[in-house]
């Protein structure tokens, strides 16, 4: 039986965010940049397009717009939330959850990872991890 792939596509608005500044602090982002990032990322706009297991995610804030595209099960290059180049490997953790480990391409730093999960209530939960700190952001369809 073929597995049903969840539909992440659409426009999303953030409902809640926990521990984003703690995550940036763990990554060594200085206090000035951290304050700007927290303010700018307080109401990001996220748009996801999807074709099968290939997702393209655009996140826009008042300060910058980022774009990442990947196929689940294939490694790809991206940058960590604090801008360091890394290689990421997304995989299905559950039927509705993609988990992704990130490996820095150079230098040292805390281990980073992210997950994206669709809930039964139609929410998108993004978690970002740096070391022992986990930032959780909950989105609803816009």
PDB file of C-alpha atoms in Angstrom, residues 4 25 27 42 45 58 74 77 87 90 93 96 99 141:
ATOM      1  CA  UNK A   4      -0.087   9.010   1.893  1.00  0.00           C
ATOM      2  CA  UNK A  25      21.821  32.770  22.654  1.00  0.00           C
ATOM      3  CA  UNK A  27      24.159  29.648  19.005  1.00  0.00           C
ATOM      4  CA  UNK A  42       7.766  37.719  16.004  1.00  0.00           C
ATOM      5  CA  UNK A  45       5.002  34.788   7.048  1.00  0.00           C
ATOM      6  CA  UNK A  58       9.834  30.680   2.038  1.00  0.00           C
ATOM      7  CA  UNK A  74      18.013  13.500   0.196  1.00  0.00           C
ATOM      8  CA  UNK A  77      22.911  22.397   1.735  1.00  0.00           C
ATOM      9  CA  UNK A  87      24.436  19.951   5.208  1.00  0.00           C
ATOM     10  CA  UNK A  90      15.491  15.407   6.192  1.00  0.00           C
ATOM     11  CA  UNK A  93      10.099  10.577  11.596  1.00  0.00           C
ATOM     12  CA  UNK A  96       3.185  13.591   9.506  1.00  0.00           C
ATOM     13  CA  UNK A  99      12.992  15.573  11.134  1.00  0.00           C
ATOM     14  CA  UNK A 141      -3.076  28.313   7.968  1.00  0.00           C
TER      15      UNK A 141
END
